[in-house]
Short mmCIF file of C-alpha atoms in Angstrom, two decimals:
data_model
loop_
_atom_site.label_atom_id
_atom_site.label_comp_id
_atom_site.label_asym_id
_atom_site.label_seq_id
_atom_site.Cartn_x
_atom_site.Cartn_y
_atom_site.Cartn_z
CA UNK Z 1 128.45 55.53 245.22
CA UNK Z 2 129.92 53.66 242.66
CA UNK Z 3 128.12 50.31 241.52
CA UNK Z 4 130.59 47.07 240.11
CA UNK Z 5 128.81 44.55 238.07
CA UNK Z 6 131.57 41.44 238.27
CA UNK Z 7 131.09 37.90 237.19
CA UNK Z 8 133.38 36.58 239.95
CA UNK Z 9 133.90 37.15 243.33
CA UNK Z 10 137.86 37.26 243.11
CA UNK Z 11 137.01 40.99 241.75
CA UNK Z 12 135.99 42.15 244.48
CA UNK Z 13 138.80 42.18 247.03
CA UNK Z 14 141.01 43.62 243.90
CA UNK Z 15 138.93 46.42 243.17
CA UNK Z 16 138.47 47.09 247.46
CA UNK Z 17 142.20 47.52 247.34
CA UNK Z 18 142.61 49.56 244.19
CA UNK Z 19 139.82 52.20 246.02
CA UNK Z 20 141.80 52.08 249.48
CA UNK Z 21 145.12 52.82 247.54
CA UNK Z 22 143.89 55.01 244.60
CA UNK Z 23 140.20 56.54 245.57
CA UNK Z 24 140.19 56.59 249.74
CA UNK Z 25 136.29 57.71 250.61
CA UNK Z 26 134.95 56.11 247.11
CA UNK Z 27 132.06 53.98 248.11
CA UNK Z 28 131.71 50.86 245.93
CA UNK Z 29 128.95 48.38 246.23
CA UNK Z 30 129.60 45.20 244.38
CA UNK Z 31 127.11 42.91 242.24
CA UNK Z 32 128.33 39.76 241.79
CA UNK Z 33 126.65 37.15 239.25
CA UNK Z 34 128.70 34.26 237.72
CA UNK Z 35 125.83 32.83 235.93
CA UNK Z 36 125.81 35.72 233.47
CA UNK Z 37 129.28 34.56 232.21
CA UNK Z 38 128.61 31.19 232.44
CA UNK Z 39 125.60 31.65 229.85
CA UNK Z 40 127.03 34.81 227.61
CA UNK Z 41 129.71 31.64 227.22
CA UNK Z 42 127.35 29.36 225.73
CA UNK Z 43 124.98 31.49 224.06
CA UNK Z 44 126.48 34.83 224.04
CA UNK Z 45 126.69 38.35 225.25
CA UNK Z 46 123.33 39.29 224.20
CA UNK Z 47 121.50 36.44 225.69
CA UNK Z 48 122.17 37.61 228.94
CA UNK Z 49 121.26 41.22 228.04
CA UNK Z 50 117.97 41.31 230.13
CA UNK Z 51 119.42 40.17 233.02
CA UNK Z 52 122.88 42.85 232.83
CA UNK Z 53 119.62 45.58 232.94
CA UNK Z 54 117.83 43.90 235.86
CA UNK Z 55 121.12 43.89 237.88
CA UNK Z 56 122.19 47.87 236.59
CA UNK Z 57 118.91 48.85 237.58
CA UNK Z 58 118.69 47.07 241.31
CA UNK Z 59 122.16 49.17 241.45
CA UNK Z 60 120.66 52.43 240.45
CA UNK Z 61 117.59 51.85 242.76
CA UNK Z 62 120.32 51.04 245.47
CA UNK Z 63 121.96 54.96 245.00
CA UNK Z 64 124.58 53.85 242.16
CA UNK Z 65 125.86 57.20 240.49
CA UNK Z 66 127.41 55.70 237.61
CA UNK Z 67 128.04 51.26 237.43
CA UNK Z 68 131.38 49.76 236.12
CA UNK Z 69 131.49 46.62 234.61
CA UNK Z 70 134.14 44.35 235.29
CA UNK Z 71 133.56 41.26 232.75
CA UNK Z 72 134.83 42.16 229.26
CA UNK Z 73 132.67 39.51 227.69
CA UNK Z 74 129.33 41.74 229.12
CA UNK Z 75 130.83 45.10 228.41
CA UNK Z 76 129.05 45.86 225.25
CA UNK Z 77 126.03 45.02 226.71
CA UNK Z 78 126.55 46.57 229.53
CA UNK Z 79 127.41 49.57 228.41
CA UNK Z 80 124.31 49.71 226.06
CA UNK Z 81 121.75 49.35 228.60
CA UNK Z 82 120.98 52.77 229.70
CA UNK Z 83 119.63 52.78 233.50
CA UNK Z 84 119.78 56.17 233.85
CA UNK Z 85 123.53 56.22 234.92
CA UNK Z 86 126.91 56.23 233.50
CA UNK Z 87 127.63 52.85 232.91
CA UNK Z 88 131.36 51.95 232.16
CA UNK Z 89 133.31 48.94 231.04
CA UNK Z 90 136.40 48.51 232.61
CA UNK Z 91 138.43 47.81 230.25
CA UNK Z 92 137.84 51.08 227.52
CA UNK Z 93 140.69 53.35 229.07
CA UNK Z 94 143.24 50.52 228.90
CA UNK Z 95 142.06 49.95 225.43
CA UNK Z 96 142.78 53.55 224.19
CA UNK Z 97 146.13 53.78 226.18
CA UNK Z 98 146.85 50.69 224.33
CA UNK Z 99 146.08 51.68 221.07
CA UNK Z 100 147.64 54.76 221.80
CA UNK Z 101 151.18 52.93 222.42
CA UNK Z 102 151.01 51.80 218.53
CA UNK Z 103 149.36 50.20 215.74
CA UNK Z 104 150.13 46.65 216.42
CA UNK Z 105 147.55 45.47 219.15
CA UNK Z 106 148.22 41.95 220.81
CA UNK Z 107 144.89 40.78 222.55
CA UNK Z 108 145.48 38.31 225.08
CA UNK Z 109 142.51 36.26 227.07
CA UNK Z 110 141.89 33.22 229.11
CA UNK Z 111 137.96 32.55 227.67
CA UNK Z 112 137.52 32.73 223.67
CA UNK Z 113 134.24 34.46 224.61
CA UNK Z 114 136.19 38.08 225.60
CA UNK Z 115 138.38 37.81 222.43
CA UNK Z 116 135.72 39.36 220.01
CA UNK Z 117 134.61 42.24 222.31
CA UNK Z 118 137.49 43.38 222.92
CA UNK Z 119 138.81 43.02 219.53
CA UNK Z 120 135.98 45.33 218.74
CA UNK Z 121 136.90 47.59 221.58
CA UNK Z 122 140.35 48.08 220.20
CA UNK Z 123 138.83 48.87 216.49
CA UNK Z 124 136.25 51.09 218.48
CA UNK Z 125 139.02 53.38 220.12
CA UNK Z 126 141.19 53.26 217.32
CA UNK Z 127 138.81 54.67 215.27
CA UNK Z 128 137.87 57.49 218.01
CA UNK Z 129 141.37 58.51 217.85
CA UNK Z 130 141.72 58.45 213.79
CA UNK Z 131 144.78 55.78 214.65
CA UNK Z 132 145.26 53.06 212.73
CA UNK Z 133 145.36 49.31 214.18
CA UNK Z 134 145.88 45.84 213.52
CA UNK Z 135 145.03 43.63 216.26
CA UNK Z 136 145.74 39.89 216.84
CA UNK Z 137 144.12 37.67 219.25
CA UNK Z 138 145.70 35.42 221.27
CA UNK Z 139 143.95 32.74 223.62
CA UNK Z 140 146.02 31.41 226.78
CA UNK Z 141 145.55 27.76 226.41
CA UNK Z 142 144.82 26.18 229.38
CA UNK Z 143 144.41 28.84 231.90
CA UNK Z 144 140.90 29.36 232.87
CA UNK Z 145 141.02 25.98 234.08
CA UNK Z 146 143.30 27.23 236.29
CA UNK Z 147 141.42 30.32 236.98
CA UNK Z 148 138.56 27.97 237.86
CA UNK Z 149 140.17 25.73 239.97
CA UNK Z 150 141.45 28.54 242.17
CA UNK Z 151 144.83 28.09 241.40
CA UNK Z 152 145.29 32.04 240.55
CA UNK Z 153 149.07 32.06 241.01
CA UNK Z 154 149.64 29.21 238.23
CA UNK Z 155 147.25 31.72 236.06
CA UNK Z 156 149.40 34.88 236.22
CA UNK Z 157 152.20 32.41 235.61
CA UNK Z 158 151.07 31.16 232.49
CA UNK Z 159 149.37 34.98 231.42
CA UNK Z 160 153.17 36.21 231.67
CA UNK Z 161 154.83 33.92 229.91
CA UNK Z 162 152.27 33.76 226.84
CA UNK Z 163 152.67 37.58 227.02
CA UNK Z 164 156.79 37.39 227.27
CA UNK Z 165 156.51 34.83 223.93
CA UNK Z 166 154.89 38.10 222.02
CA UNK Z 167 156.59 39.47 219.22
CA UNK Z 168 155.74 41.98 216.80
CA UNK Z 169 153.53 43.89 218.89
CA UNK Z 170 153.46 47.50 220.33
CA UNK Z 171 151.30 46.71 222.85
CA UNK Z 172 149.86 43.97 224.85
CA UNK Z 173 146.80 44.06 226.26
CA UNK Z 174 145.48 41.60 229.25
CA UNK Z 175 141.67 41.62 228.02
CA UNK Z 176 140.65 40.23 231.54
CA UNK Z 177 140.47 42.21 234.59
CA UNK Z 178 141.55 38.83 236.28
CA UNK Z 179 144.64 39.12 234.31
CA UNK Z 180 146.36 41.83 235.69
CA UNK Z 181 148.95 40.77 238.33
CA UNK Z 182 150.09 38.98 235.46
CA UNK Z 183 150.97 42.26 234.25
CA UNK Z 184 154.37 42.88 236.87
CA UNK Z 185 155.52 39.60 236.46
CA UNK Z 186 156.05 40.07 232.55
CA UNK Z 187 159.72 40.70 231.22
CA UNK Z 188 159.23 41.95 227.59
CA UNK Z 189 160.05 45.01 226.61
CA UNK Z 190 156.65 45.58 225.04
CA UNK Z 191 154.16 47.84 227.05
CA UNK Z 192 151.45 45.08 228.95
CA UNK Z 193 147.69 46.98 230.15
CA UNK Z 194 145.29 45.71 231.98
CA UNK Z 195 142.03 47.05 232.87
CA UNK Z 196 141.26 47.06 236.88
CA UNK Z 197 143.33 50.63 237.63
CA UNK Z 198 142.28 52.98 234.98
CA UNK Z 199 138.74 51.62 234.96
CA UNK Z 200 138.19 52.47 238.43
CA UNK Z 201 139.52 55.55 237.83
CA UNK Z 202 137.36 56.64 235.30
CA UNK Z 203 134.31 54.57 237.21
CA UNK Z 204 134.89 57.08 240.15
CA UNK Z 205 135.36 60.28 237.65
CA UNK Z 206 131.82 59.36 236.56
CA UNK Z 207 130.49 58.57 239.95
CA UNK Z 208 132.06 62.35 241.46
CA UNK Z 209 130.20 63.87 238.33
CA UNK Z 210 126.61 62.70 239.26
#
């Protein structure tokens, strides 16, 4: 069984249909907690560190074989917690395809709080790889209100066309998992990643492995 650690409950249907398409038989179980987001936002990341281990180790105790986190603001911490079981962030494979297509990284995110860690996350695979990288950071104004507000098509909308107004980039990435229908409405000729399809796949790699 594969545990998901999201901080929204819009993840959850996405990630159901990525397993029925991609993974058929994959058991998830999903743990959602918006307050963690809500609080690594105003304090950050590590201030919620206790309570990522409390909910990775209810999954664990629950039969998790290996946890992916969804929220890229929590991933480091995640990640670091050690329960016992893999624990992946979902958006590391996209990062190293990313910096993969080229040096010239173009981070884009709808909460200032995920623009750091995965900023890091870029330098972090980069430097796996021995590739170099120079990544900017972009923040799409305005649309986590409309994230919040439910509006979700209005989001993607406004995701694609900040990514379309990229230039000098060889690769974009959509730090949020949320972010990723955004990535087939996008027209530029610059390769887009998001995080919800290769992080699942390498959530249920780690999950067949235990």
């Amino acid at each position: 069984m594969l545990a998901l650690l999201h901080t929204s409950p819009v993840h959850v249907p996405v990630f159901d249909t990525l397993r029925d398409r991609a993974h058929p038989g994959l058991e998830l179980r999903h743990f959602v907690d918006e307050d963690l987001l809500i609080r690594a936002r105003d304090r950050g990341p590590d201030a919620v560190a206790a309570d990522v281990r409390a909910v990775l180790a209810r999954a664990v105790a629950d039969g998790a074989r290996a946890v992916l986190c969804t929220c890229s603001t929590l991933g480091a911490v995640a990640e670091s917690a050690a329960p016992g079981v893999p624990v992946l962030r979902v958006d590391r494979p996209m990062a190293a395809a990313a910096v993969a297509a080229g040096p010239r990284v173009v981070v884009l995110a709808a909460l200032e709080s995920t623009l750091g860690p995965t900023a890091a996350l870029m330098a972090e695979e980069a430097a796996r790889a021995g590739r170099p990288v120079a990544v900017r950071t972009l923040l799409v104004d305005g649309a986590w209100d409309r994230f919040e507000a439910g509006d979700t098509e209005a989001y993607v909308r406004l995701v694609a066309a900040t990514a379309d107004a990229v230039t000098g980039a060889d690769a974009i990435v959509l730090a949020q998992a949320s972010m990723a229908p955004a990535q087939h409405l996008t027209t530029t000729a610059v390769p887009v990643f998001s995080s919800p399809g290769p992080g699942l796949a390498a959530g249920a790699e780690a999950a067949r492995r235990r």
